[in-house]
CSV table of C-alpha atoms and ligand atoms in Angstrom, one decimal:
chain,number,residue,atom,x,y,z
A,1,MET,CA,0.0,0.0,0.1
A,2,THR,CA,1.3,3.4,-0.9
A,3,SER,CA,1.9,5.5,2.2
A,4,ILE,CA,1.3,9.3,2.3
A,5,ALA,CA,3.3,12.1,3.7
A,6,LYS,CA,1.1,15.2,5.1
A,7,LEU,CA,2.4,18.7,4.5
A,8,ARG,CA,0.7,21.8,6.1
A,9,ILE,CA,1.2,25.0,4.6
A,10,ASP,CA,-0.7,28.0,5.7
A,11,GLY,CA,-3.2,26.0,7.4
A,12,ALA,CA,-4.1,23.8,4.5
A,13,THR,CA,-3.0,20.0,4.5
A,14,HIS,CA,-1.7,18.3,1.5
A,15,ASP,CA,-1.0,14.8,0.7
A,16,LEU,CA,2.2,13.6,-1.0
A,17,PRO,CA,2.7,10.0,-2.1
A,18,VAL,CA,5.8,8.2,-0.6
A,19,VAL,CA,7.9,6.3,-3.1
A,20,VAL,CA,9.9,3.2,-1.7
A,21,GLY,CA,12.9,1.8,-3.2
A,22,THR,CA,13.6,-1.9,-3.6
A,23,GLU,CA,16.3,-1.5,-0.4
A,24,GLY,CA,13.7,0.3,1.6
A,25,GLU,CA,14.5,4.2,0.9
A,26,HIS,CA,11.6,6.4,1.1
A,27,ALA,CA,11.3,9.3,-0.8
A,28,ILE,CA,8.4,12.0,-0.7
A,29,ASP,CA,7.1,12.5,-4.1
A,30,ILE,CA,6.8,16.4,-4.6
A,31,SER,CA,6.5,16.4,-8.5
A,32,LYS,CA,3.0,17.9,-8.1
A,33,LEU,CA,3.5,20.3,-5.1
A,34,ARG,CA,3.9,23.6,-7.4
A,35,ASP,CA,0.7,22.6,-9.2
A,36,THR,CA,-1.4,22.1,-6.0
A,37,THR,CA,0.3,24.5,-3.7
A,38,GLY,CA,2.4,27.2,-5.6
A,39,HIS,CA,5.4,26.1,-3.7
A,40,ILE,CA,8.6,24.5,-4.8
A,41,THR,CA,11.3,22.7,-2.6
A,42,LEU,CA,14.6,24.4,-2.3
A,43,ASP,CA,17.6,21.9,-1.8
A,44,GLU,CA,20.8,23.8,-2.8
A,45,GLY,CA,23.4,21.1,-4.1
A,46,TYR,CA,20.6,18.4,-4.0
A,47,THR,CA,21.8,17.1,-0.8
A,48,ASN,CA,18.6,15.4,0.0
A,49,THR,CA,16.9,15.2,-3.4
A,50,GLY,CA,16.0,12.1,-5.5
A,51,SER,CA,16.4,13.1,-9.0
A,52,CYS,CA,15.4,9.8,-10.7
A,53,ARG,CA,14.5,6.1,-10.1
A,54,SER,CA,17.4,4.0,-11.0
A,55,ALA,CA,18.1,0.3,-11.2
A,56,ILE,CA,21.9,0.4,-11.8
A,57,THR,CA,23.8,1.2,-8.5
A,58,PHE,CA,22.8,0.9,-4.9
A,59,ILE,CA,24.7,2.7,-1.9
A,60,ASP,CA,24.1,2.7,1.8
A,61,GLY,CA,26.2,5.6,2.8
A,62,GLU,CA,25.7,4.7,6.7
A,63,LYS,CA,26.8,1.0,6.4
A,64,GLY,CA,29.3,1.8,3.6
A,65,ILE,CA,27.5,-0.6,1.2
A,66,LEU,CA,28.2,-0.3,-2.7
A,67,ARG,CA,26.4,-2.8,-5.1
A,68,TYR,CA,26.3,-2.7,-8.9
A,69,ARG,CA,23.0,-4.3,-10.1
A,70,GLY,CA,22.7,-5.9,-6.4
A,71,ILE,CA,26.3,-7.5,-6.7
A,72,PRO,CA,28.6,-6.3,-3.8
A,73,ILE,CA,31.6,-4.2,-5.1
A,74,GLU,CA,33.8,-6.7,-3.1
A,75,GLN,CA,32.7,-9.7,-5.0
A,76,LEU,CA,33.2,-7.8,-8.2
A,77,ALA,CA,36.6,-6.5,-7.4
A,78,ALA,CA,37.7,-10.1,-6.4
A,79,ASN,CA,36.0,-12.1,-9.3
A,80,SER,CA,35.2,-9.9,-12.4
A,81,THR,CA,37.0,-8.0,-15.0
A,82,PHE,CA,36.4,-4.5,-16.1
A,83,VAL,CA,34.9,-5.6,-19.4
A,84,GLU,CA,32.2,-7.9,-17.8
A,85,THR,CA,31.5,-5.3,-15.3
A,86,CYS,CA,30.9,-2.9,-18.1
A,87,TRP,CA,28.0,-5.2,-19.4
A,88,LEU,CA,26.7,-5.9,-16.0
A,89,LEU,CA,26.2,-2.1,-15.4
A,90,ILE,CA,24.7,-1.5,-18.9
A,91,TYR,CA,22.5,-4.6,-19.5
A,92,GLY,CA,21.7,-5.4,-15.7
A,93,GLU,CA,22.7,-9.1,-15.8
A,94,LEU,CA,26.0,-10.9,-15.7
A,95,PRO,CA,27.2,-11.8,-19.3
A,96,THR,CA,26.9,-15.6,-20.5
A,97,HIS,CA,29.9,-16.8,-22.2
A,98,GLU,CA,28.7,-16.1,-25.3
A,99,GLN,CA,27.8,-12.5,-24.7
A,100,LEU,CA,31.0,-11.7,-23.1
A,101,LYS,CA,32.8,-13.3,-26.2
A,102,ARG,CA,30.9,-11.0,-28.7
A,103,TRP,CA,31.2,-8.0,-26.2
A,104,SER,CA,35.0,-8.5,-25.9
A,105,SER,CA,35.3,-8.9,-29.5
A,106,LEU,CA,33.7,-5.8,-30.1
A,107,PHE,CA,36.2,-4.0,-28.0
A,108,THR,CA,38.9,-5.4,-29.9
A,109,LYS,CA,37.2,-4.4,-33.3
A,110,TYR,CA,36.8,-1.0,-32.6
A,111,GLU,CA,39.8,-0.1,-30.7
A,112,MET,CA,41.6,1.8,-33.4
A,113,ILE,CA,40.3,5.6,-33.8
A,114,HIS,CA,39.9,7.0,-37.3
A,115,GLU,CA,43.1,8.0,-38.6
A,116,GLY,CA,41.9,11.7,-39.3
A,117,LEU,CA,41.5,11.8,-35.6
A,118,TYR,CA,45.2,11.3,-34.9
A,119,HIS,CA,45.7,14.9,-36.5
A,120,HIS,CA,43.4,16.4,-33.9
A,121,PHE,CA,46.1,15.6,-31.3
A,122,ASP,CA,48.5,17.9,-33.2
A,123,GLY,CA,46.0,21.0,-32.7
A,124,PHE,CA,46.2,20.8,-28.7
A,125,PRO,CA,49.2,22.6,-27.4
A,126,SER,CA,51.4,20.1,-25.4
A,127,THR,CA,50.3,22.1,-22.3
A,128,GLY,CA,46.8,21.2,-22.7
A,129,HIS,CA,45.3,19.3,-19.9
A,130,PRO,CA,44.4,15.8,-21.0
A,131,MET,CA,40.7,16.0,-19.4
A,132,ALA,CA,40.1,19.0,-22.0
A,133,ILE,CA,41.4,16.9,-24.7
A,134,LEU,CA,39.4,13.7,-23.7
A,135,SER,CA,36.0,15.6,-23.7
A,136,ALA,CA,36.8,17.4,-27.1
A,137,MET,CA,37.9,13.9,-28.7
A,138,ILE,CA,34.7,12.0,-27.3
A,139,ASN,CA,32.6,14.7,-29.4
A,140,ALA,CA,35.1,14.5,-32.2
A,141,ILE,CA,34.5,10.7,-32.4
A,142,SER,CA,30.9,11.3,-33.3
A,143,CYS,CA,31.8,13.6,-36.0
A,144,TYR,CA,34.1,10.8,-37.9
A,145,GLU,CA,31.8,8.0,-37.2
A,146,PRO,CA,28.3,9.3,-37.6
A,147,ASP,CA,27.0,5.8,-37.8
A,148,LEU,CA,27.5,5.5,-34.1
A,149,MET,CA,24.9,8.1,-33.5
A,150,GLU,CA,22.2,5.4,-34.7
A,151,MET,CA,21.6,3.5,-31.6
A,152,GLU,CA,17.8,2.8,-31.7
A,153,SER,CA,18.2,-0.9,-32.4
A,154,PRO,CA,19.9,-3.0,-29.6
A,155,THR,CA,22.5,-4.1,-31.9
A,156,THR,CA,23.5,-0.7,-32.9
A,157,PHE,CA,23.3,0.4,-29.3
A,158,GLN,CA,25.6,-2.4,-28.3
A,159,ILE,CA,28.4,-1.5,-31.0
A,160,SER,CA,28.2,1.9,-30.1
A,161,ALA,CA,28.7,1.4,-26.3
A,162,ALA,CA,31.6,-1.1,-26.9
A,163,ARG,CA,33.1,1.4,-29.3
A,164,LEU,CA,33.1,4.3,-27.0
A,165,ILE,CA,34.4,2.4,-24.1
A,166,SER,CA,37.2,0.9,-26.3
A,167,LYS,CA,38.0,4.0,-28.1
A,168,LEU,CA,38.2,6.0,-24.8
A,169,ARG,CA,41.1,3.9,-23.8
A,170,THR,CA,43.1,4.6,-27.1
A,171,ILE,CA,42.3,8.3,-27.1
A,172,ALA,CA,43.1,8.4,-23.2
A,173,ALA,CA,46.8,6.9,-24.1
A,174,ALA,CA,47.1,8.9,-27.5
A,175,SER,CA,46.6,12.1,-25.4
A,176,TYR,CA,49.3,11.1,-22.9
A,177,LYS,CA,51.8,10.5,-25.8
A,178,ALA,CA,50.8,13.6,-27.6
A,179,SER,CA,51.6,15.5,-24.3
A,180,ILE,CA,55.1,14.2,-23.8
A,181,GLY,CA,55.9,14.6,-27.5
A,182,GLN,CA,56.1,10.7,-28.1
A,183,PRO,CA,54.9,8.9,-31.4
A,184,ILE,CA,51.4,7.4,-30.7
A,185,ILE,CA,51.2,3.9,-30.2
A,186,TYR,CA,48.5,1.6,-31.8
A,187,PRO,CA,46.7,-1.0,-29.7
A,188,LYS,CA,47.4,-4.7,-30.2
A,189,PRO,CA,44.4,-6.7,-30.8
A,190,HIS,CA,45.6,-9.9,-28.9
A,191,LEU,CA,46.1,-7.8,-25.5
A,192,ASP,CA,43.2,-7.5,-23.0
A,193,TYR,CA,41.7,-4.0,-22.1
A,194,CYS,CA,44.1,-3.2,-19.4
A,195,SER,CA,47.2,-4.5,-20.8
A,196,ASN,CA,46.6,-2.6,-24.1
A,197,PHE,CA,46.1,0.5,-22.3
A,198,LEU,CA,49.5,0.2,-20.5
A,199,HIS,CA,51.0,-1.0,-23.8
A,200,MET,CA,49.9,2.2,-25.6
A,201,MET,CA,50.9,4.4,-22.6
A,202,PHE,CA,54.6,2.9,-22.1
A,203,SER,CA,55.8,1.1,-25.2
A,204,ILE,CA,57.7,2.9,-27.7
A,205,PRO,CA,58.3,2.2,-31.4
A,206,PHE,CA,61.2,0.0,-30.8
A,207,GLY,CA,60.4,-1.2,-27.3
A,208,ASP,CA,57.3,-3.2,-26.1
A,209,TYR,CA,56.4,-2.4,-22.5
A,210,GLU,CA,55.7,-5.7,-20.7
A,211,PRO,CA,53.6,-5.1,-17.8
A,212,ASP,CA,53.8,-6.7,-14.4
A,213,PRO,CA,50.6,-9.0,-14.1
A,214,GLU,CA,50.3,-7.2,-10.5
A,215,THR,CA,50.1,-3.8,-12.3
A,216,VAL,CA,47.7,-5.1,-14.9
A,217,ALA,CA,45.4,-6.6,-12.0
A,218,ALA,CA,45.7,-3.2,-9.9
A,219,LEU,CA,44.4,-1.4,-13.2
A,220,GLN,CA,41.5,-3.8,-13.7
A,221,LEU,CA,40.6,-3.2,-10.0
A,222,ILE,CA,40.7,0.5,-10.1
A,223,LEU,CA,38.6,0.3,-13.3
A,224,ILE,CA,36.0,-1.8,-11.7
A,225,LEU,CA,35.9,0.4,-8.3
A,226,HIS,CA,35.1,3.5,-10.4
A,227,ALA,CA,32.8,2.0,-12.9
A,228,ASP,CA,29.7,3.6,-11.2
A,229,HIS,CA,28.5,5.4,-8.3
A,230,GLU,CA,24.9,6.3,-8.6
A,231,GLN,CA,24.0,9.9,-8.8
A,232,ASN,CA,27.5,11.5,-8.4
A,233,CYS,CA,28.1,14.8,-10.0
A,234,SER,CA,29.3,13.4,-13.5
A,235,SER,CA,26.7,10.8,-13.8
A,236,SER,CA,23.6,13.2,-12.8
A,237,THR,CA,25.3,15.6,-15.7
A,238,VAL,CA,25.3,12.8,-18.3
A,239,ARG,CA,21.5,12.2,-17.2
A,240,MET,CA,20.7,15.8,-17.3
A,241,VAL,CA,22.3,16.4,-20.8
A,242,ALA,CA,20.7,13.0,-22.1
A,243,SER,CA,17.1,14.1,-20.8
A,244,SER,CA,17.3,16.8,-23.8
A,245,GLY,CA,17.6,14.0,-26.2
A,246,ALA,CA,21.3,14.6,-26.6
A,247,ASN,CA,23.3,11.5,-28.0
A,248,MET,CA,25.5,9.4,-25.8
A,249,PHE,CA,28.7,10.9,-27.2
A,250,ALA,CA,27.8,14.4,-26.1
A,251,SER,CA,26.5,13.4,-23.0
A,252,CYS,CA,29.6,11.5,-21.9
A,253,ALA,CA,31.6,14.5,-23.0
A,254,ALA,CA,29.8,16.5,-20.5
A,255,GLY,CA,30.5,13.8,-18.0
A,256,VAL,CA,34.1,14.2,-18.6
A,257,CYS,CA,34.0,17.9,-17.8
A,258,ALA,CA,31.9,17.5,-14.5
A,259,LEU,CA,34.5,14.9,-13.3
A,260,TRP,CA,37.3,17.2,-13.9
A,261,GLY,CA,36.8,19.1,-10.8
A,262,PRO,CA,38.8,18.7,-7.5
A,263,LEU,CA,35.7,18.1,-5.4
A,264,HIS,CA,34.9,15.0,-7.9
A,265,GLY,CA,37.4,13.2,-10.0
A,266,GLY,CA,40.0,15.7,-9.7
A,267,ALA,CA,40.4,14.5,-6.0
A,268,ASN,CA,42.9,11.6,-6.6
A,269,ALA,CA,45.4,14.0,-8.4
A,270,ALA,CA,45.0,16.4,-5.4
A,271,VAL,CA,45.5,13.7,-2.9
A,272,VAL,CA,48.8,12.8,-4.3
A,273,GLU,CA,49.9,16.5,-4.9
A,274,MET,CA,49.1,16.7,-0.9
A,275,LEU,CA,51.1,13.8,-0.1
A,276,GLN,CA,54.0,14.9,-2.1
A,277,ASN,CA,53.9,18.2,-0.5
A,278,LEU,CA,53.8,16.8,2.9
A,279,HIS,CA,56.7,14.6,2.0
A,280,ASP,CA,58.9,17.2,0.5
A,281,ASN,CA,58.5,19.9,3.1
A,282,ARG,CA,58.7,17.3,5.8
A,283,VAL,CA,55.4,18.6,7.2
A,284,ASP,CA,54.3,17.4,10.7
A,285,LEU,CA,50.8,15.4,10.2
A,286,ASN,CA,49.2,16.8,13.4
A,287,ASP,CA,50.0,20.3,12.2
A,288,TYR,CA,48.6,19.8,9.0
A,289,VAL,CA,45.3,18.2,10.4
A,290,ALA,CA,45.1,21.2,12.9
A,291,ARG,CA,45.4,23.7,9.8
A,292,ILE,CA,42.8,21.7,8.0
A,293,LYS,CA,40.4,22.1,11.2
A,294,ASP,CA,41.1,25.9,11.3
A,295,LYS,CA,38.0,27.3,9.4
A,296,SER,CA,39.9,30.6,8.5
A,297,THR,CA,41.7,28.4,6.0
A,298,SER,CA,39.7,26.7,3.0
A,299,LEU,CA,42.1,23.8,3.4
A,300,ARG,CA,40.5,20.3,3.1
A,301,LEU,CA,42.0,16.8,3.7
A,302,MET,CA,41.6,15.6,0.0
A,303,GLY,CA,40.6,12.1,-0.3
A,304,PHE,CA,38.4,12.2,2.8
A,305,GLY,CA,34.6,12.8,3.4
A,306,HIS,CA,31.8,12.0,1.1
A,307,ARG,CA,28.4,13.4,0.4
A,308,VAL,CA,26.8,9.9,0.7
A,309,TYR,CA,29.1,7.7,2.7
A,310,LYS,CA,29.2,8.6,6.5
A,311,ASN,CA,31.2,5.4,7.0
A,312,TYR,CA,34.5,4.0,5.5
A,313,ASP,CA,33.9,3.9,1.8
A,314,PRO,CA,34.1,0.3,0.7
A,315,ARG,CA,36.3,1.2,-2.2
A,316,ALA,CA,39.1,2.8,-0.1
A,317,SER,CA,39.4,-0.3,2.0
A,318,ILE,CA,39.9,-2.7,-1.2
A,319,MET,CA,42.1,0.3,-2.8
A,320,LYS,CA,44.2,0.3,0.7
A,321,GLU,CA,44.6,-3.3,0.6
A,322,ARG,CA,45.6,-3.4,-3.0
A,323,ALA,CA,48.1,-0.5,-2.5
A,324,ASP,CA,50.0,-2.4,0.1
A,325,LYS,CA,50.3,-5.3,-2.2
A,326,LEU,CA,51.6,-3.5,-5.2
A,327,LEU,CA,53.7,-1.1,-3.8
A,328,SER,CA,55.5,-3.5,-1.5
A,329,LYS,CA,56.1,-5.6,-4.8
A,330,LEU,CA,57.2,-2.6,-6.9
A,331,LYS,CA,58.9,-0.3,-4.7
A,332,GLY,CA,59.6,-2.0,-1.3
A,333,VAL,CA,58.6,1.1,0.8
A,334,ASP,CA,56.5,3.9,-0.9
A,335,PRO,CA,56.8,7.2,1.2
A,336,LEU,CA,53.9,8.6,0.0
A,337,LEU,CA,51.8,5.4,1.0
A,338,GLU,CA,53.3,5.6,4.5
A,339,ILE,CA,52.4,9.2,4.9
A,340,ALA,CA,48.8,8.4,3.7
A,341,LYS,CA,48.3,5.8,6.2
A,342,ARG,CA,49.6,7.9,8.9
A,343,LEU,CA,47.5,10.9,8.0
A,344,GLU,CA,44.4,8.5,8.1
A,345,ASP,CA,45.2,7.4,11.4
A,346,VAL,CA,45.6,11.1,12.7
A,347,ALA,CA,42.5,12.1,11.0
A,348,LEU,CA,40.4,9.0,12.3
A,349,ASN,CA,41.3,9.6,16.0
A,350,ASP,CA,40.7,13.5,15.7
A,351,PRO,CA,37.2,14.4,17.2
A,352,TYR,CA,36.7,16.9,14.2
A,353,PHE,CA,36.7,14.0,11.7
A,354,ILE,CA,34.7,11.8,14.0
A,355,GLU,CA,32.0,14.2,14.7
A,356,ARG,CA,31.7,15.0,11.1
A,357,ARG,CA,32.0,11.3,9.9
A,358,LEU,CA,34.6,12.0,7.6
A,359,TYR,CA,36.5,8.7,6.3
A,360,PRO,CA,38.9,8.2,3.4
A,361,ASN,CA,37.0,8.0,0.1
A,362,VAL,CA,38.2,6.1,-3.2
A,363,ASP,CA,40.5,8.8,-4.2
A,364,PHE,CA,42.7,8.6,-0.9
A,365,TYR,CA,44.7,5.5,-2.1
A,366,SER,CA,43.8,5.4,-5.5
A,367,GLY,CA,46.4,8.0,-6.7
A,368,VAL,CA,49.5,6.2,-5.0
A,369,ILE,CA,48.5,3.0,-6.9
A,370,LEU,CA,48.3,4.9,-10.1
A,371,ARG,CA,51.6,6.8,-9.3
A,372,ALA,CA,53.3,3.4,-8.6
A,373,MET,CA,52.0,2.2,-12.1
A,374,GLY,CA,54.0,5.0,-13.5
A,375,ILE,CA,50.7,7.1,-14.6
A,376,PRO,CA,51.5,10.7,-14.3
A,377,VAL,CA,49.6,13.0,-12.0
A,378,ASN,CA,47.6,14.9,-14.7
A,379,MET,CA,46.4,11.6,-16.1
A,380,PHE,CA,44.6,10.5,-12.9
A,381,THR,CA,41.5,11.8,-13.6
A,382,VAL,CA,41.5,10.4,-17.2
A,383,MET,CA,41.8,7.0,-15.5
A,384,PHE,CA,38.6,7.8,-13.4
A,385,ALA,CA,36.9,8.6,-16.6
A,386,MET,CA,38.0,5.6,-18.1
A,387,GLY,CA,36.4,3.7,-15.2
A,388,ARG,CA,33.3,5.7,-14.9
A,389,MET,CA,32.5,5.4,-18.6
A,390,PRO,CA,30.2,2.2,-18.3
A,391,GLY,CA,28.3,3.9,-15.5
A,392,TRP,CA,27.7,7.0,-17.7
A,393,ILE,CA,26.6,4.8,-20.5
A,394,ALA,CA,24.1,2.8,-18.3
A,395,ASN,CA,22.7,5.9,-17.0
A,396,TRP,CA,22.4,7.4,-20.4
A,397,LYS,CA,20.6,4.4,-21.6
A,398,GLU,CA,18.4,4.2,-18.5
A,399,VAL,CA,17.2,8.0,-19.5
A,400,HIS,CA,17.1,7.2,-23.3
A,401,ASP,CA,15.0,4.2,-22.5
A,402,SER,CA,12.6,6.1,-20.2
A,403,ASP,CA,9.3,8.3,-21.1
A,404,GLY,CA,11.7,11.1,-21.9
A,405,VAL,CA,11.0,13.7,-19.1
A,406,LEU,CA,13.5,16.9,-19.5
A,407,TYR,CA,15.5,17.4,-16.4
A,408,ARG,CA,14.8,21.0,-15.7
A,409,PRO,CA,15.1,22.2,-11.9
A,410,ARG,CA,13.4,25.2,-10.7
A,411,GLN,CA,15.1,28.1,-8.6
A,412,VAL,CA,14.3,30.7,-5.9
A,413,TYR,CA,15.2,34.0,-7.5
A,414,VAL,CA,17.0,36.3,-5.1
A,415,GLY,CA,18.2,38.9,-7.8
A,416,SER,CA,17.1,42.5,-8.5
A,417,GLY,CA,13.2,43.4,-8.8
A,418,PRO,CA,12.2,44.9,-12.0
A,419,ARG,CA,14.2,48.2,-12.9
A,420,GLU,CA,14.5,50.3,-16.1
A,421,TYR,CA,17.3,49.7,-18.6
A,422,VAL,CA,20.0,52.7,-18.3
A,423,PRO,CA,21.7,53.8,-21.5
A,424,ILE,CA,25.4,53.5,-21.4
A,425,ASP,CA,26.3,57.3,-21.1
A,426,GLN,CA,23.9,57.8,-18.2
A,427,ARG,CA,25.3,55.0,-15.8
B,501,LIG,N1,38.4,18.0,5.0
B,501,LIG,C1,38.1,18.9,6.1
B,501,LIG,N2,36.9,19.0,6.5
B,501,LIG,C2,35.9,18.5,5.5
B,501,LIG,C3,36.1,17.6,4.5
B,501,LIG,C4,37.5,17.3,4.2
B,501,LIG,N3,37.8,16.6,3.4
B,501,LIG,N4,35.0,17.2,4.0
B,501,LIG,C5,34.0,17.9,4.6
B,501,LIG,N5,34.6,18.5,5.5
B,501,LIG,C6,33.9,19.3,6.7
B,501,LIG,C7,33.2,20.6,6.1
B,501,LIG,O1,34.0,21.6,6.3
B,501,LIG,C8,31.9,20.7,7.0
B,501,LIG,O2,32.2,21.4,8.2
B,501,LIG,P1,31.4,22.3,8.9
B,501,LIG,O3,30.0,21.4,9.3
B,501,LIG,O4,32.0,22.5,10.3
B,501,LIG,O5,31.0,23.3,8.2
B,501,LIG,C9,31.5,19.4,7.1
B,501,LIG,O6,32.6,18.6,7.0
B,501,LIG,C10,30.4,18.9,6.0
B,501,LIG,O7,31.0,19.3,4.6
B,501,LIG,P2,30.2,19.4,3.5
B,501,LIG,O8,31.2,20.1,2.3
B,501,LIG,O9,28.8,20.1,3.7
B,501,LIG,O10,30.0,17.9,3.2
B,501,LIG,P3,29.7,17.5,1.5
B,501,LIG,O11,28.8,16.3,1.7
B,501,LIG,O12,29.1,18.7,0.8
B,501,LIG,O13,31.1,17.3,1.0
B,501,LIG,C11,32.9,16.4,-0.3
B,501,LIG,C12,31.5,16.3,0.4
B,501,LIG,C13,33.5,15.1,-1.2
B,501,LIG,C14,32.8,17.6,-1.4
B,501,LIG,C15,33.6,17.0,0.7
B,501,LIG,O14,33.9,15.9,1.8
B,501,LIG,C16,35.2,17.2,0.2
B,501,LIG,O15,35.4,18.3,-0.1
B,501,LIG,N6,36.1,16.3,0.2
B,501,LIG,C17,37.5,16.3,-0.2
B,501,LIG,C18,37.4,16.4,-1.8
B,501,LIG,C19,37.4,15.0,-2.0
B,501,LIG,O16,38.2,14.0,-1.5
B,501,LIG,N7,36.6,14.6,-3.1
B,501,LIG,C20,36.3,13.2,-3.5
B,501,LIG,C21,34.9,12.7,-3.5
B,501,LIG,S1,34.8,10.9,-3.4
B,501,LIG,C22,35.2,10.6,-5.3
B,501,LIG,C23,33.7,11.0,-6.0
B,501,LIG,O17,32.6,10.6,-5.9
B,501,LIG,O18,34.2,12.1,-6.8
């Protein structure tokens, strides 16, 4: 039975239906509130607003639970591959042998980008940020391969989705090569998704890069852990753009831009910069935490805190374990990892962080792993984008397959009242 919430405004009572999700989350449906009362709701930053019904990812931030299509992230991290997880997120079920074989073959078939696209890299200055290049290139793919836009049939959608995920990896590696002035390396069809990316990043024309299996496994894990995270800033951006009827490429390019900011995907780079700075300047960690708590500074402990998690981010625990394993193998002792662990310890025992329920998030340890793999800091957020692409596509598809409501929030206007235009010579 649908339950009803009652809202009293100026003495009148209004009934509002309560929507219940499959995991028991309750939401008051206010979509008719303005029609019936003339009021809108105000929730700056959408801190308590459900913007959609979605069947992709579930998070319980209080308990530290994350599931893709119902499957706990811990199980996917231990058993799945990124390519399989992409299918799961986009189609809602784990693939059969046959489905996975065809899906993987599409990734291989479409791993190259149009030769004309390579010339675009020459047009960007070497100082161009890889996230700017990535976003521009995703839109550019659709200009070179207009058939990608025809995704009305399940088959063409599947080909387009696989093409986008596969080509993103090629573009990401090529943008890195262009930025360091090295020749672009083409993909190799016999390599799996992660090994192929590392090959395009680190091989040179006369020297193939042989990735360590531990490094490939760490990349696989990073991509799986980043693959979706319900209504985060970039996925909500993708849905917003998709709701206007925009194609998957335009919508996902917008997702890349939203991800770029330091409060979202840019945090992984900010964490490593912070750890490096603490290391190089031998900063006392208790002093640093004291500075963060001082509200006269705008300093934040990067990689800590989350809008949804008020407990340890489950991705951070998996990431920390992997960081220990990979770094002890590749580097012995990594001073930045040691600083990260000590910093976590100081913060988690500090009343400021305890009271506000601030815990390490996914970005706290991902940067040290990426750094150990040889990925440069300005590519960290690109790695996040590679991981998040299946989540963006799944969200785009959910909007595309829905009834087609345009996302269009309201606002409370707080600007000037009506006033006359003043000609320029009278101002
Ligand atoms: N360091 C110090 N204080 C913090 C931090 C932090 N990292 N995060 C939140 N706080 C404080 C904040 O100052 C506020 O204190 P007060 O109540 O005294 O004003 C309180 O905690 C609540 O903060 P908020 O900004 O209202 O919380 P939010 O839910 O809007 O913020 C956040 C979420 C991720 C933007 C924030 O925790 C933050 O800036 N963290 C650092 C950046 C970061 O690591 N971002 C990656 C997020 S996870 C990856 C992703 O999904 O993109």
